[in-house]
Tab-separated table of N, CA, C and O in Angstrom:
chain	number	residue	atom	x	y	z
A	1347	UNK	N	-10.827	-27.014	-8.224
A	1347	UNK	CA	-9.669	-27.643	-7.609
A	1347	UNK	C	-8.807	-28.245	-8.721
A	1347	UNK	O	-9.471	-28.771	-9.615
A	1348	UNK	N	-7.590	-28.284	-8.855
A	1348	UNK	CA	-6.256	-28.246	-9.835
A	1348	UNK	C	-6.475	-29.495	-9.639
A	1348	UNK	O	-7.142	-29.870	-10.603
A	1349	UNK	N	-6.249	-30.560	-8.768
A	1349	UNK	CA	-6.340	-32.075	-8.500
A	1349	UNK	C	-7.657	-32.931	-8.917
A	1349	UNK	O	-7.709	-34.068	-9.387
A	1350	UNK	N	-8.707	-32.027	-8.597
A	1350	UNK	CA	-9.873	-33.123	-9.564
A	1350	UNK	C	-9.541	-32.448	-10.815
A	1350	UNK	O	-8.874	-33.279	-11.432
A	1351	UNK	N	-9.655	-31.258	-11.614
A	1351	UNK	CA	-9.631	-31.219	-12.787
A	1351	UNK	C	-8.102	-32.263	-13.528
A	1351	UNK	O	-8.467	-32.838	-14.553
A	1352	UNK	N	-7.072	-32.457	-13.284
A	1352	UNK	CA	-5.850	-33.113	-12.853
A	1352	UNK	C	-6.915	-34.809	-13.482
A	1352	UNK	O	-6.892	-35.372	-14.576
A	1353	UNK	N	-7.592	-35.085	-12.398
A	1353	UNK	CA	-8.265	-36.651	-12.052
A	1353	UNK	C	-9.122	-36.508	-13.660
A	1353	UNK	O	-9.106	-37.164	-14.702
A	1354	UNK	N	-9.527	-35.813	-13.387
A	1354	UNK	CA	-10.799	-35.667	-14.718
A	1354	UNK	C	-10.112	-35.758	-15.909
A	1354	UNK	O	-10.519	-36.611	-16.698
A	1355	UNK	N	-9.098	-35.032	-16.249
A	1355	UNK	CA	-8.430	-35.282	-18.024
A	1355	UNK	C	-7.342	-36.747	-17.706
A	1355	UNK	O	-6.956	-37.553	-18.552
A	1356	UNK	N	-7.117	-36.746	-16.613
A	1356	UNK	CA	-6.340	-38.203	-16.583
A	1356	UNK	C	-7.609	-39.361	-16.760
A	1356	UNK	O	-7.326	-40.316	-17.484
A	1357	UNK	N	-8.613	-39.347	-16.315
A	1357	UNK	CA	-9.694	-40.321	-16.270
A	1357	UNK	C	-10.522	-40.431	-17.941
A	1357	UNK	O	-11.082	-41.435	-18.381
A	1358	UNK	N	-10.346	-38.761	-18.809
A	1358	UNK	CA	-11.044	-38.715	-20.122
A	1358	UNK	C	-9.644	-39.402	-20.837
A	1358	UNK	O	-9.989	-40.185	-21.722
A	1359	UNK	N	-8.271	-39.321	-20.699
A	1359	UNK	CA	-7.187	-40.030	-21.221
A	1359	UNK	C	-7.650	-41.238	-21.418
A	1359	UNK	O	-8.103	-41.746	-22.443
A	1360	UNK	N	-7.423	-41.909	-19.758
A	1360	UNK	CA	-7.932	-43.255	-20.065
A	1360	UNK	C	-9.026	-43.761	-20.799
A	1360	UNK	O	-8.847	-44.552	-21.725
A	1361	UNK	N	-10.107	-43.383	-20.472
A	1361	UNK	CA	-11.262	-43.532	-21.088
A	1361	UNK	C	-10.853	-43.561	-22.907
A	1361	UNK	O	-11.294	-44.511	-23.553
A	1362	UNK	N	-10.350	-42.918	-23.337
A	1362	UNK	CA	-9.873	-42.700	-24.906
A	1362	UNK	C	-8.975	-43.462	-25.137
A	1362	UNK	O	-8.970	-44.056	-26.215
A	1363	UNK	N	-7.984	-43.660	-24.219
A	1363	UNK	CA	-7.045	-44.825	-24.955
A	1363	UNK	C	-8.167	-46.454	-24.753
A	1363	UNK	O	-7.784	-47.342	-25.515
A	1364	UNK	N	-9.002	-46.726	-24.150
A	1364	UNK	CA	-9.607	-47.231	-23.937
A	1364	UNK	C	-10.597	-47.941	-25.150
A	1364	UNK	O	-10.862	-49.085	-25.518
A	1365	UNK	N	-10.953	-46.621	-25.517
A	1365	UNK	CA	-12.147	-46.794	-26.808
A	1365	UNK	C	-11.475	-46.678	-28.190
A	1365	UNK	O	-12.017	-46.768	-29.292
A	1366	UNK	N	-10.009	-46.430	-27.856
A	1366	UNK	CA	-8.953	-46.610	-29.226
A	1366	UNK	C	-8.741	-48.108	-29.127
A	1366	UNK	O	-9.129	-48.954	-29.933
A	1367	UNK	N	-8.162	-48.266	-28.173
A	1367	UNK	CA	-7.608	-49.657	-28.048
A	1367	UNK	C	-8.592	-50.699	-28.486
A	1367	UNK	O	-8.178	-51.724	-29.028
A	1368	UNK	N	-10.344	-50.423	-28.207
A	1368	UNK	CA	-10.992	-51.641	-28.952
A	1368	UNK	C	-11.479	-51.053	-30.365
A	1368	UNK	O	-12.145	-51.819	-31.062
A	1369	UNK	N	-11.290	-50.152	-30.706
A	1369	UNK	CA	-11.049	-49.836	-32.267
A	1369	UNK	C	-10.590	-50.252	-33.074
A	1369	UNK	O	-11.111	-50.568	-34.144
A	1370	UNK	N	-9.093	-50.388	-32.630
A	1370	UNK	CA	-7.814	-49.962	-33.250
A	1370	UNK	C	-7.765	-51.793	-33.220
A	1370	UNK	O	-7.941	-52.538	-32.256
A	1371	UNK	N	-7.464	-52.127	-34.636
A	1371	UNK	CA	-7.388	-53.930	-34.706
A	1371	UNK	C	-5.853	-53.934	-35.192
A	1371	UNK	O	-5.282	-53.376	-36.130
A	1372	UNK	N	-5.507	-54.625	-34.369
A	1372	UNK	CA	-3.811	-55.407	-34.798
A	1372	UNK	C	-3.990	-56.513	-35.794
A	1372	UNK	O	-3.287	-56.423	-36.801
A	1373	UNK	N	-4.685	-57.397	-35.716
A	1373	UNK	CA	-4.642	-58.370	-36.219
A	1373	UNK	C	-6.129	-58.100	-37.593
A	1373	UNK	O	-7.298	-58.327	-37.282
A	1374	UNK	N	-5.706	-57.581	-39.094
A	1374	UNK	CA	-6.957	-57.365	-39.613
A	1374	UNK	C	-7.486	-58.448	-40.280
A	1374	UNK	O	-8.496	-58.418	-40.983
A	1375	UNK	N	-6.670	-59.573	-40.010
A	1375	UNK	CA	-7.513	-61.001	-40.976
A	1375	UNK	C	-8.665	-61.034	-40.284
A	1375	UNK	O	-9.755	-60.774	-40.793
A	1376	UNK	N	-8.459	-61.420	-38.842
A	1376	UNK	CA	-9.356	-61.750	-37.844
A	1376	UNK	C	-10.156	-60.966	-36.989
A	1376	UNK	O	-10.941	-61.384	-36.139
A	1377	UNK	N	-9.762	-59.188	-37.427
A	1377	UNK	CA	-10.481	-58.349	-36.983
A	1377	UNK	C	-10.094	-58.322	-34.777
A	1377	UNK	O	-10.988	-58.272	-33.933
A	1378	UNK	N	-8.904	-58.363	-34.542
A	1378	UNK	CA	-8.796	-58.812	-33.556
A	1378	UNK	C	-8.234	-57.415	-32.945
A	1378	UNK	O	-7.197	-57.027	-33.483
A	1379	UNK	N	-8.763	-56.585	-31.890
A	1379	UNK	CA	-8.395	-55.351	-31.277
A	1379	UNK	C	-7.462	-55.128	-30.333
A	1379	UNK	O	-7.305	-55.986	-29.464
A	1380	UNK	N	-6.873	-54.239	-30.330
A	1380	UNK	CA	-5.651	-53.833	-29.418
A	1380	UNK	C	-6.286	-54.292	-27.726
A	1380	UNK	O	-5.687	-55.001	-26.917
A	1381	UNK	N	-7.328	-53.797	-27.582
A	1381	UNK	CA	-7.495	-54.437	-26.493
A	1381	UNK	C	-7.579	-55.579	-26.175
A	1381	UNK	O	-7.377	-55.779	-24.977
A	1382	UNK	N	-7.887	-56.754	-27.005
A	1382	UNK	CA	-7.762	-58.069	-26.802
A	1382	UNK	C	-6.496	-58.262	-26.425
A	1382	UNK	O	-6.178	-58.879	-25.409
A	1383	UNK	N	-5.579	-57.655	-27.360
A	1383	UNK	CA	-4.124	-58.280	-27.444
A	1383	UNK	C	-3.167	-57.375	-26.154
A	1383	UNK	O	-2.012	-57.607	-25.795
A	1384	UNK	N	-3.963	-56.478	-25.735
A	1384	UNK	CA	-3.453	-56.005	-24.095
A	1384	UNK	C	-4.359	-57.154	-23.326
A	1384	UNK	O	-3.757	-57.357	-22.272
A	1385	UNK	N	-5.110	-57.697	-23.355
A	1385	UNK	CA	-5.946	-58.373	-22.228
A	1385	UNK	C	-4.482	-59.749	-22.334
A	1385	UNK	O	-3.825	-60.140	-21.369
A	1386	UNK	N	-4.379	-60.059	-23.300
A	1386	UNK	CA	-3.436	-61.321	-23.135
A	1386	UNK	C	-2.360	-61.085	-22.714
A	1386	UNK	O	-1.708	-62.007	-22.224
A	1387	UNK	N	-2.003	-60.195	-22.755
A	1387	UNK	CA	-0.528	-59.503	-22.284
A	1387	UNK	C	-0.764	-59.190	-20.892
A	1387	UNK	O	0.161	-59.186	-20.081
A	1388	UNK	N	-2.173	-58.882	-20.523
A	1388	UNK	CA	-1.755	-58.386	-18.742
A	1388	UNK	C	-2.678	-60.141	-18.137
A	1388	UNK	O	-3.048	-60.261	-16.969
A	1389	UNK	N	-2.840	-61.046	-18.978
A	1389	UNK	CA	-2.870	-62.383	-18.222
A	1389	UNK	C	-1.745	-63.425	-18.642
A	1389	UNK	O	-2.007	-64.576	-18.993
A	1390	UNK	N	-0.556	-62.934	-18.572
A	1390	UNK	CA	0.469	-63.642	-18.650
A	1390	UNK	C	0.906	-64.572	-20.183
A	1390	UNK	O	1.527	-65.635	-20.178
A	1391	UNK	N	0.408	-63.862	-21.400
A	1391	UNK	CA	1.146	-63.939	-22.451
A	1391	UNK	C	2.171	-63.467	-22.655
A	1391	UNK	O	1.871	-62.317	-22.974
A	1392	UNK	N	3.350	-63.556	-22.703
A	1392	UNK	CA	4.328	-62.953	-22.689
A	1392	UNK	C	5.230	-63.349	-23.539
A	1392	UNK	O	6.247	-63.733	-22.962
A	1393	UNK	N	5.301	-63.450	-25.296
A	1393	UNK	CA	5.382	-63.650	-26.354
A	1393	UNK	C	4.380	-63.784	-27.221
A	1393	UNK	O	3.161	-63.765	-27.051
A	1394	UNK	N	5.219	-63.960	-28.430
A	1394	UNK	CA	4.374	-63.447	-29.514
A	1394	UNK	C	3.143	-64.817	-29.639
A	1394	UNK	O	1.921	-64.668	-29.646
A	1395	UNK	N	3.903	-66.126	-29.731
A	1395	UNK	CA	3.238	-67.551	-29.791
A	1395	UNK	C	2.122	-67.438	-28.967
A	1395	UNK	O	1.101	-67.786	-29.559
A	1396	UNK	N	1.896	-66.991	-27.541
A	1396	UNK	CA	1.229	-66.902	-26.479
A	1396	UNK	C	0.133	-66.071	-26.765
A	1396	UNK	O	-1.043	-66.324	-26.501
A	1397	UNK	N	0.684	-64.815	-27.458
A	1397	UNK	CA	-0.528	-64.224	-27.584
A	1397	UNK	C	-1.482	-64.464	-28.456
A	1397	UNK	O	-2.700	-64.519	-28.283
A	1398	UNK	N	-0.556	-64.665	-29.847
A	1398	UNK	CA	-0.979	-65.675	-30.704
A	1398	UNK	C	-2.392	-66.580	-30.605
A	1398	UNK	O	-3.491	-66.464	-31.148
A	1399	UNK	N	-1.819	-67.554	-29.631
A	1399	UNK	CA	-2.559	-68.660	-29.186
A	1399	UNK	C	-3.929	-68.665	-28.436
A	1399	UNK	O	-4.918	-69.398	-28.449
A	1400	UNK	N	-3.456	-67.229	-27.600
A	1400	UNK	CA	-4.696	-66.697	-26.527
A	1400	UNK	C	-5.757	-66.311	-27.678
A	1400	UNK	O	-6.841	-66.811	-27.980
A	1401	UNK	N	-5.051	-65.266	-28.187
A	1401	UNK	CA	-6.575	-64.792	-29.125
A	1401	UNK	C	-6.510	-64.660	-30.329
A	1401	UNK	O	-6.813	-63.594	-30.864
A	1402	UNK	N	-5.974	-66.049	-31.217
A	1402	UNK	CA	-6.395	-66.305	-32.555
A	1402	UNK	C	-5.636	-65.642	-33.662
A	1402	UNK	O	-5.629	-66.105	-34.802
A	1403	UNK	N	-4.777	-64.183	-33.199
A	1403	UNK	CA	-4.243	-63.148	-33.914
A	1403	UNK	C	-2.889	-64.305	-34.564
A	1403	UNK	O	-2.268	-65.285	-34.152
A	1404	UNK	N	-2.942	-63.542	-35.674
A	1404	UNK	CA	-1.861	-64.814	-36.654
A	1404	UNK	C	-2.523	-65.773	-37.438
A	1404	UNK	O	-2.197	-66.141	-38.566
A	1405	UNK	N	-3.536	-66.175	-36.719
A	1405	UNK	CA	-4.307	-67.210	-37.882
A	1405	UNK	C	-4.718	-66.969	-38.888
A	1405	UNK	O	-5.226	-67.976	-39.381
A	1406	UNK	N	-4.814	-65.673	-39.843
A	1406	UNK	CA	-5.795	-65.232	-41.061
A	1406	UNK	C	-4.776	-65.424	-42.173
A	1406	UNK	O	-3.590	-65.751	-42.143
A	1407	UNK	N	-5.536	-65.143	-43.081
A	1407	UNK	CA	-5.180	-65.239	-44.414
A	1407	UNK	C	-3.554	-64.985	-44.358
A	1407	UNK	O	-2.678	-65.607	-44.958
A	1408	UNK	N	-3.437	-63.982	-43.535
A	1408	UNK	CA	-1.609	-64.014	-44.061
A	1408	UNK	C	-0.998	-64.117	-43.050
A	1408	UNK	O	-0.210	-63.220	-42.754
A	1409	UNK	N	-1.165	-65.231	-42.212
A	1409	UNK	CA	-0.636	-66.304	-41.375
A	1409	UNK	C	1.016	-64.849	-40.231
A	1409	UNK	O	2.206	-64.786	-39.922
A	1410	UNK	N	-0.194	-64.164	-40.153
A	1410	UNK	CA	0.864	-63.157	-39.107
A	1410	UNK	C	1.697	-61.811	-39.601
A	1410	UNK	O	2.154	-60.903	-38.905
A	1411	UNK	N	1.740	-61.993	-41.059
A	1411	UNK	CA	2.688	-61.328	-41.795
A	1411	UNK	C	2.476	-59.837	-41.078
A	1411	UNK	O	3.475	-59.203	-40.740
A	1412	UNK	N	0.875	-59.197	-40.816
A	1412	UNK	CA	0.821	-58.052	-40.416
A	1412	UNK	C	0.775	-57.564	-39.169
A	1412	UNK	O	1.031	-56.431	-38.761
A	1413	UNK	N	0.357	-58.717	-38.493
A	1413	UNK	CA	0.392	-58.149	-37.022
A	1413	UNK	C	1.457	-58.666	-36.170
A	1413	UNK	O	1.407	-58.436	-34.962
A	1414	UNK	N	2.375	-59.310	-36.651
A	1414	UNK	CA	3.554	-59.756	-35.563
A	1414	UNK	C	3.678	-58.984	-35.375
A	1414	UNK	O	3.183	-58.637	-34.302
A	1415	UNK	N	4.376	-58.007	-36.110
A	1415	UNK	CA	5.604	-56.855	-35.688
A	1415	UNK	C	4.385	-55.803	-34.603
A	1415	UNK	O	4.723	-55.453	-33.472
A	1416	UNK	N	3.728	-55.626	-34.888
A	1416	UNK	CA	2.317	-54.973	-33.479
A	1416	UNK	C	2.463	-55.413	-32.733
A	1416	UNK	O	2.841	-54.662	-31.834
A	1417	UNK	N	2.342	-56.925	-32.322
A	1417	UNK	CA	1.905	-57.557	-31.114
A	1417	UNK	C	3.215	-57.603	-30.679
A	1417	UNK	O	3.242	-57.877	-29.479
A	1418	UNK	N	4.596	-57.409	-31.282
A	1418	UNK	CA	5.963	-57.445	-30.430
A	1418	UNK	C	5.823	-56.183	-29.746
A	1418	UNK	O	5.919	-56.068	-28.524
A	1419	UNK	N	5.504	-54.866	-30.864
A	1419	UNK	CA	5.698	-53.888	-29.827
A	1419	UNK	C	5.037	-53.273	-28.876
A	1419	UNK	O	5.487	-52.346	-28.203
A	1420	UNK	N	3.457	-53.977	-28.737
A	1420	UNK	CA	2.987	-54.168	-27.816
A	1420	UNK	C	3.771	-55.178	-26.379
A	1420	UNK	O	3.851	-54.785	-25.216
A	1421	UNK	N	4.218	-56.398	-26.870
A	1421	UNK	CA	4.983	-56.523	-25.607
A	1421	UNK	C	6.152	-56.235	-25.416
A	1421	UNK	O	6.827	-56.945	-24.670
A	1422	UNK	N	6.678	-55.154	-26.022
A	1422	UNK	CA	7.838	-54.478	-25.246
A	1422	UNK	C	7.160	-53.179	-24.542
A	1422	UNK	O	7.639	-52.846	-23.458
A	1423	UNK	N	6.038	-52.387	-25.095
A	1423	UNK	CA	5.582	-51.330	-24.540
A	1423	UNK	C	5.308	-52.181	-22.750
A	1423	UNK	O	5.693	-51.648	-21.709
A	1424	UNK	N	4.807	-53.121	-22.793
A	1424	UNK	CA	4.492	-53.948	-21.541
A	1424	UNK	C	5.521	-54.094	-20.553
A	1424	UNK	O	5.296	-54.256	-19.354
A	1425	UNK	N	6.995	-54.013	-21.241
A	1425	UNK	CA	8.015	-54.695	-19.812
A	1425	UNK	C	8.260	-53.509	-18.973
A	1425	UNK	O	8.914	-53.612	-17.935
């Protein structure tokens, strides 16, 4: 059936952006993963300070220099 196979590579998608997203670290002072910094974004962080604040990202050695510009375009991918 065209519709479960359809369900099935949409479900192995997710599943992969999934296991990228806690891979994949935005923040490398603090070792802090894309999925963290989507978890703050879908509980109502909605700036950079916010997310910031939620999960620590910005605090390392170089006080944001590398992951701002990530965590913005993570919340524009969001609106």
């Amino acid at each position: 059936n065209v519709l479960q196979k359809r369900g099935i590579v949409m479900e192995d998608q997710a599943m992969e952006t999934a296991v990228l997203d806690k891979l994949t670290k935005i923040c490398l002072c603090k070792a802090i993963s894309r999925a963290t910094i989507k978890n703050a974004i879908a509980n109502k962080a909605d700036t950079v300070e916010k997310v910031q604040q939620a999960t620590g990202a910005g605090s390392g050695a170089c006080c944001g220099r590398r992951c701002t510009a990530k965590i913005e375009e993570l919340l524009h991918l969001d609106q």
